[in-house]
mmCIF file of C-alpha atoms in Angstrom:
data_model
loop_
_atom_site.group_PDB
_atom_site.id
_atom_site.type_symbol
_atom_site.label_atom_id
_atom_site.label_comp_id
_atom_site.label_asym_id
_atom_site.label_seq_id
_atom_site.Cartn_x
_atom_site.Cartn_y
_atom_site.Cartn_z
ATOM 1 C CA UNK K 1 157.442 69.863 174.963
ATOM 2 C CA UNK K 2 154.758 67.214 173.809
ATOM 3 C CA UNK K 3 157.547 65.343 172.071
ATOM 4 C CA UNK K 4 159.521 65.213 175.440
ATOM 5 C CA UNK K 5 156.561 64.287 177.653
ATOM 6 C CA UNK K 6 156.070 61.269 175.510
ATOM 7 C CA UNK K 7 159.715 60.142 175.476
ATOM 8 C CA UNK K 8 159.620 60.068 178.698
ATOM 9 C CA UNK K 9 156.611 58.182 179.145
ATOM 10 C CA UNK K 10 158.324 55.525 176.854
ATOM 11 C CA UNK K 11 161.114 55.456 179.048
ATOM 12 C CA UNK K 12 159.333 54.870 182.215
ATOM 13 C CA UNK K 13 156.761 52.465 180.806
ATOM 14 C CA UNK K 14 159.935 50.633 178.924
ATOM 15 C CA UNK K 15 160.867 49.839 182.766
ATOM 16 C CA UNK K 16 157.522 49.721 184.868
ATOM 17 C CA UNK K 17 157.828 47.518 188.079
ATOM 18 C CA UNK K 18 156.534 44.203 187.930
ATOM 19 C CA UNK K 19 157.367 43.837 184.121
ATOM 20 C CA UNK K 20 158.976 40.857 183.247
ATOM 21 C CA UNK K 21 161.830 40.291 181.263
ATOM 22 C CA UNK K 22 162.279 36.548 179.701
ATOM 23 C CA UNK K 23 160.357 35.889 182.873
ATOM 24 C CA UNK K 24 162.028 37.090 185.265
ATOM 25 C CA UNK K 25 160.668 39.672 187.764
ATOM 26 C CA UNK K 26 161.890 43.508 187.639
ATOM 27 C CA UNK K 27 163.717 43.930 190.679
ATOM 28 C CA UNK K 28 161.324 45.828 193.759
ATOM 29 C CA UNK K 29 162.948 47.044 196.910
ATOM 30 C CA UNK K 30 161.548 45.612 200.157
ATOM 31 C CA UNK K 31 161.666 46.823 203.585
ATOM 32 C CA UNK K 32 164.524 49.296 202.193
ATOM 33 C CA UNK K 33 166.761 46.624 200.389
ATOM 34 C CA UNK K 34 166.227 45.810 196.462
ATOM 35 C CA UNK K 35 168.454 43.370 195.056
ATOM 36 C CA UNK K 36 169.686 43.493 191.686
ATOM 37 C CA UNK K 37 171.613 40.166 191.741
ATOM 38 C CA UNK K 38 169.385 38.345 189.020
ATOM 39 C CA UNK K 39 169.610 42.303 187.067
ATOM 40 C CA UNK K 40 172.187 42.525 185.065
ATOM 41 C CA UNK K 41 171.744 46.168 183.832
ATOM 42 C CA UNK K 42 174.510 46.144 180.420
ATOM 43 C CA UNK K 43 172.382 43.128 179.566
ATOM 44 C CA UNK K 44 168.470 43.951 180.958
ATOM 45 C CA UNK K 45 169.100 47.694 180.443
ATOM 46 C CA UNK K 46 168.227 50.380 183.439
ATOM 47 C CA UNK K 47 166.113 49.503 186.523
ATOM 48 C CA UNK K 48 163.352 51.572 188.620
ATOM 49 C CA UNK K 49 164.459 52.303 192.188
ATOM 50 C CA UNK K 50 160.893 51.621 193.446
ATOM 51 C CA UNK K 51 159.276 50.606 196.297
ATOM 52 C CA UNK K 52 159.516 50.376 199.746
ATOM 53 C CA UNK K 53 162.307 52.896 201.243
ATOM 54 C CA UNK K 54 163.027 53.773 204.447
ATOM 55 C CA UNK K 55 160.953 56.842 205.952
ATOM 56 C CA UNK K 56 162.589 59.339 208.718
ATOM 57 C CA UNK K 57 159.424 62.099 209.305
ATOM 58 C CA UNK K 58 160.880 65.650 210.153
ATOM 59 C CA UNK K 59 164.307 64.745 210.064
ATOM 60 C CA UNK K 60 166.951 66.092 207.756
ATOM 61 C CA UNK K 61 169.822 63.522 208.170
ATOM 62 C CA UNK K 62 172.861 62.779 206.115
ATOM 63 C CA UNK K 63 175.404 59.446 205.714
ATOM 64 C CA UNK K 64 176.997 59.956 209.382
ATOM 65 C CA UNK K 65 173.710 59.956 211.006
ATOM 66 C CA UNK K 66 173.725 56.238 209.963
ATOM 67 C CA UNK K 67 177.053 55.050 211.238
ATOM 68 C CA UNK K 68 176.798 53.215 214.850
ATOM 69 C CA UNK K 69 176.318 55.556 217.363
ATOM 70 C CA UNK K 70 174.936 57.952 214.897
ATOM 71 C CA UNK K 71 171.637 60.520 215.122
ATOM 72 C CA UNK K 72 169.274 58.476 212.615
ATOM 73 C CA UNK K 73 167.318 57.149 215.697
ATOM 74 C CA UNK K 74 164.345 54.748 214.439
ATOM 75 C CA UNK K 75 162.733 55.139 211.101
ATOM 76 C CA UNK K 76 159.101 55.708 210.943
ATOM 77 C CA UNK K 77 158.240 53.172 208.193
ATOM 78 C CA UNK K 78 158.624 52.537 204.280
ATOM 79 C CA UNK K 79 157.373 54.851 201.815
ATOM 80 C CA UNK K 80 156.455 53.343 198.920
ATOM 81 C CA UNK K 81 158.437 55.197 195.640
ATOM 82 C CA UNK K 82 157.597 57.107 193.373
ATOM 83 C CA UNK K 83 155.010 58.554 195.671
ATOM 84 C CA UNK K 84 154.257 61.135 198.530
ATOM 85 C CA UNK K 85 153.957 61.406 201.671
ATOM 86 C CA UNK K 86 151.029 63.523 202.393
ATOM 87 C CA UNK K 87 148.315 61.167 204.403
ATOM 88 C CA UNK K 88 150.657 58.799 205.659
ATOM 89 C CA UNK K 89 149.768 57.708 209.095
ATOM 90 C CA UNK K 90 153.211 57.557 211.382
ATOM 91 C CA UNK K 91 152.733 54.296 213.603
ATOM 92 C CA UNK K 92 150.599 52.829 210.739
ATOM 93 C CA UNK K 93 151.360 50.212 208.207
ATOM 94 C CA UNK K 94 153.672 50.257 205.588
ATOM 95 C CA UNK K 95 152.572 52.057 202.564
ATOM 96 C CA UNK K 96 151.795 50.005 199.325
ATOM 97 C CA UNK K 97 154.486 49.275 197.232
ATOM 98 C CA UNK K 98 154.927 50.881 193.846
ATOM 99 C CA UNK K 99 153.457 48.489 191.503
ATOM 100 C CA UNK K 100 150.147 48.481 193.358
ATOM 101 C CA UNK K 101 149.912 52.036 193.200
ATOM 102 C CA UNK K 102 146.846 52.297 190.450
ATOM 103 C CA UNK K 103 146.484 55.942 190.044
ATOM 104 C CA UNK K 104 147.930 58.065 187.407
ATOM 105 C CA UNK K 105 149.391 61.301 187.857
ATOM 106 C CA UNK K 106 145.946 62.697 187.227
ATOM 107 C CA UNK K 107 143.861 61.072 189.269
ATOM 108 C CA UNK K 108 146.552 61.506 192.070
ATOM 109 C CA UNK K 109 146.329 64.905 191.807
ATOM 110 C CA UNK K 110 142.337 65.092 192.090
ATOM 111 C CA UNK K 111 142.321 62.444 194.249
ATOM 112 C CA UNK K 112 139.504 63.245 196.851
ATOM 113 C CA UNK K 113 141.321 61.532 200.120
ATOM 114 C CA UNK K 114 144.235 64.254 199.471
ATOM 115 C CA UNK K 115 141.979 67.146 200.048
ATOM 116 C CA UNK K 116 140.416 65.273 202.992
ATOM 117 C CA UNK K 117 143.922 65.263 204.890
ATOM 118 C CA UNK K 118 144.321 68.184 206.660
ATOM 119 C CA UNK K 119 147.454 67.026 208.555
ATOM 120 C CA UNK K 120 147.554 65.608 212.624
ATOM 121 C CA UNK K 121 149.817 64.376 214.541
ATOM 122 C CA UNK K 122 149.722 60.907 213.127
ATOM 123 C CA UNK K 123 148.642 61.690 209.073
ATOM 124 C CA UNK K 124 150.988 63.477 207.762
ATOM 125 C CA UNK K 125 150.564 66.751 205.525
ATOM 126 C CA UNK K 126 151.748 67.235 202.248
ATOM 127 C CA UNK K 127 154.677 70.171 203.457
ATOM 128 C CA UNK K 128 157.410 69.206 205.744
ATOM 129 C CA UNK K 129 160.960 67.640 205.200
ATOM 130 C CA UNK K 130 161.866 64.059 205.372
ATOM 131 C CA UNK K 131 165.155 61.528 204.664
ATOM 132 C CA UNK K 132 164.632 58.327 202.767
ATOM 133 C CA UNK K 133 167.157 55.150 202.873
ATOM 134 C CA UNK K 134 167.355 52.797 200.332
ATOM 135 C CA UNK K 135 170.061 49.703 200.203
ATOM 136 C CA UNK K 136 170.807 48.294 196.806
ATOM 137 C CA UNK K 137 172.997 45.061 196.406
ATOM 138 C CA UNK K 138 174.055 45.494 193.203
ATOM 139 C CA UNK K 139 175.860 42.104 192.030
ATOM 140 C CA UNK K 140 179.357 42.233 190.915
ATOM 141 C CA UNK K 141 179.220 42.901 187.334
ATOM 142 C CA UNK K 142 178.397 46.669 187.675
ATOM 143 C CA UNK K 143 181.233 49.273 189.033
ATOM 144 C CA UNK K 144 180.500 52.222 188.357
ATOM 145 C CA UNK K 145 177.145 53.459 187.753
ATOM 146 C CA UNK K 146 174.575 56.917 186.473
ATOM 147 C CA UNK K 147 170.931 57.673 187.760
ATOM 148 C CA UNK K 148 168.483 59.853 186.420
ATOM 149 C CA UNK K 149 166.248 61.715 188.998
ATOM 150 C CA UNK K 150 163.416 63.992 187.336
ATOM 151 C CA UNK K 151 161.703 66.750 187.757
ATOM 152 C CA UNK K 152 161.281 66.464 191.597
ATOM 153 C CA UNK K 153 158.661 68.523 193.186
ATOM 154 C CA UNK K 154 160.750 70.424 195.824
ATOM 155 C CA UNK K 155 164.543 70.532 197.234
ATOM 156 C CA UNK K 156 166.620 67.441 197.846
ATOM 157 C CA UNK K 157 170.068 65.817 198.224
ATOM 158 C CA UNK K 158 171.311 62.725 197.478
ATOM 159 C CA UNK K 159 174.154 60.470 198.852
ATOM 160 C CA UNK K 160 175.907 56.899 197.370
ATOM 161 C CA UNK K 161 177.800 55.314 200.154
ATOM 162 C CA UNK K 162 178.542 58.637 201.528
ATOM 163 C CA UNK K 163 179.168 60.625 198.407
ATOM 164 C CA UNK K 164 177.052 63.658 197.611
ATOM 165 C CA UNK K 165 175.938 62.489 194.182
ATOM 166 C CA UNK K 166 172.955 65.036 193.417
ATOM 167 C CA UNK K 167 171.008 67.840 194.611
ATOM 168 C CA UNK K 168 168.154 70.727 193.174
ATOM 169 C CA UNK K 169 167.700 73.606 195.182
ATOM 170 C CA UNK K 170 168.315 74.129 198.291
ATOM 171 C CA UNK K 171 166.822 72.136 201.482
ATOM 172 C CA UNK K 172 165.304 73.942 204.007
ATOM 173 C CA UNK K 173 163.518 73.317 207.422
ATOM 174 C CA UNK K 174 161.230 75.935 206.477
ATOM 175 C CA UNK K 175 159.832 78.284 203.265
ATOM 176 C CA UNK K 176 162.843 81.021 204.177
ATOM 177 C CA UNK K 177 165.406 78.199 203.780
ATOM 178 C CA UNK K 178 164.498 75.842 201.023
ATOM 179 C CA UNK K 179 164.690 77.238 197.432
ATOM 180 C CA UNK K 180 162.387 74.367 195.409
ATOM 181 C CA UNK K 181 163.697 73.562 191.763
ATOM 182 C CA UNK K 182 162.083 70.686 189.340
ATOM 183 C CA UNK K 183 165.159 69.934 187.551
ATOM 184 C CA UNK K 184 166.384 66.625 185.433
ATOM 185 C CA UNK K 185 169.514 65.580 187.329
ATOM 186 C CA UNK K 186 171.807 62.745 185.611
ATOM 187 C CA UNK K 187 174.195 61.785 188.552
ATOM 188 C CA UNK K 188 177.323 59.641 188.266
ATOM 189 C CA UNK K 189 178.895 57.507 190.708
ATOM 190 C CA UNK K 190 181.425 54.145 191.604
ATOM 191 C CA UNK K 191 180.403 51.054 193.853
ATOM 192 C CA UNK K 192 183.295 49.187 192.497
ATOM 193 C CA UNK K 193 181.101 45.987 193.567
ATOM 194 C CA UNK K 194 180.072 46.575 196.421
ATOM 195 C CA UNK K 195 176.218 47.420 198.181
ATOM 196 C CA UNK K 196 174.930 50.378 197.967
ATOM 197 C CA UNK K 197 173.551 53.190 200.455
ATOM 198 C CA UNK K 198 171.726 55.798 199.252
ATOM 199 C CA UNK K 199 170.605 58.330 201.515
ATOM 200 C CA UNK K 200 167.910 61.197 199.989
ATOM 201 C CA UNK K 201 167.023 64.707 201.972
ATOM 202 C CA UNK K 202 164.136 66.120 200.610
ATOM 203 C CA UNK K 203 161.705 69.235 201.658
ATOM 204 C CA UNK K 204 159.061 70.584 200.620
ATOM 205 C CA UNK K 205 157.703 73.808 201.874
ATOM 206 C CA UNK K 206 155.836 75.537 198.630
ATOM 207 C CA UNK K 207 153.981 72.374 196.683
ATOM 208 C CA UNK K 208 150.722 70.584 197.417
ATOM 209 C CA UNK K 209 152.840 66.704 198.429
ATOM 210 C CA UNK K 210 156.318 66.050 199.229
ATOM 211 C CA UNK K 211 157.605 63.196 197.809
ATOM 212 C CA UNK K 212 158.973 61.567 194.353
ATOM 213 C CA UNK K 213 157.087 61.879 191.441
ATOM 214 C CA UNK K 214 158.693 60.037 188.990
ATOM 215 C CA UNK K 215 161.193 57.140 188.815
ATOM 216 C CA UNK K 216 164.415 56.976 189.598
ATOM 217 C CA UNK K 217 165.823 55.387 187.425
ATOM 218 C CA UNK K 218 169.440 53.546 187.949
ATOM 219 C CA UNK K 219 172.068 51.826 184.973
ATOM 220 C CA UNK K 220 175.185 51.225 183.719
ATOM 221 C CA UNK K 221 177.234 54.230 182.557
ATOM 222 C CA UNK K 222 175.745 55.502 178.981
ATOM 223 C CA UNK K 223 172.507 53.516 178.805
ATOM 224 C CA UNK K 224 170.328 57.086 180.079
ATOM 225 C CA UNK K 225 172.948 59.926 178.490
ATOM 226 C CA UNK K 226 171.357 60.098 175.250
ATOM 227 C CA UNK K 227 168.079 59.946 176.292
ATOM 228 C CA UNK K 228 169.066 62.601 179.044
ATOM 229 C CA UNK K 229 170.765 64.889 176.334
ATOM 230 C CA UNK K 230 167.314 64.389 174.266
ATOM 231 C CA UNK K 231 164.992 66.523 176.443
ATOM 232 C CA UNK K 232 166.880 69.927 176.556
#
């Protein structure tokens, strides 16, 4: 176990946001769009998925929601990933992206302004279901593609461009219909060239925050497999 928490802290310091490579900028998604034009994954190796996503409170919506004339309605900001979104004040500005999120996994946990949060109806609580919407414009070198999503703390689903891609438990509007499970997911999926939408349902109705832990991590086909076979 020790072994496999430190691989995996090699992995995700290996491709912490803001990092540059030959001086260029790791890609960070803004206002729900990253663009991985200047990435070239097969030569710069995987890339985080962080930042600013797209943040629909209370709402459990899939691909069609999005189409025109769909039930999406208006977001209620960007949530900054990985992160939660217990304390985040609806109507309020955007939360801060990931690379100026300071505080480790400890100190999030102990953090004094979580336990200060009871929940209202503008700051959120740490329970309660949400989708997230992230655009990626991949460049043209890329086609088809694998993702790593780990050890999420609750029940979620995940669509590519209207393809259910990945899921862990079972997502619920409620503790009788979610069934929570931390799991490491390895996902496959095609673009053939062209953008991106990834839509994410998750809930969380039995753990302290809601939200994504760790990185999701994105690459070209092979680059995470071994290091996915590694930790069982």
């Amino acid at each position: 176990m020790a072994t496999f928490r430190v691989a995996l802290l090699i992995l995700f310091a290996c491709f912490a946001p803001g990092c540059e490579d030959d001086g260029r900028p790791v890609p960070l998604a803004r206002q729900g769009v990253i663009d991985l034009a200047s990435w070239d994954v097969e030569r710069d190796g995987p890339v985080r998925l962080d930042g600013e996503w797209e943040f629909y409170w209370d709402r459990l919506l899939a691909p069609e929601d999005f189409v025109p004339g769909g039930q999406a309605g208006d977001m209620d900001g960007y949530l900054a990933f990985p992160g939660f979104w217990k304390g985040f004040v609806l109507g309020g500005q955007a939360s801060l992206p990931a690379k100026d999120q300071a505080l480790s996994l400890r100190d999030q946990e102990l953090s004094p302004r979580d336990q200060e949060l009871p929940g209202t109806d503008s700051v959120l609580p740490g329970t309660g279901q949400a989708t997230f919407r992230l655009r990626i414009l991949p460049g043209a070198s890329v086609r088809k593609w694998e993702m790593q999503l780990f050890s999420i703390p609750a029940a979620y689903k995940i669509w590519a461009n209207g393809w259910l891609i990945a899921s862990s438990g079972m997502v619920g509007l409620g503790e009788e219909e979610e069934s929570p499970d931390r799991s490491l997911v390895l996902a496959h999926f095609d673009s053939q060239g062209a953008p991106i939408d990834l839509v994410m349902q998750i809930s969380n109705h039995y753990f302290f925050r809601g939200g994504v832990q760790n990185p999701i991590l994105l690459a070209a086909p092979g680059q995470l497999e071994q290091a996915h076979a590694h930790t069982w």
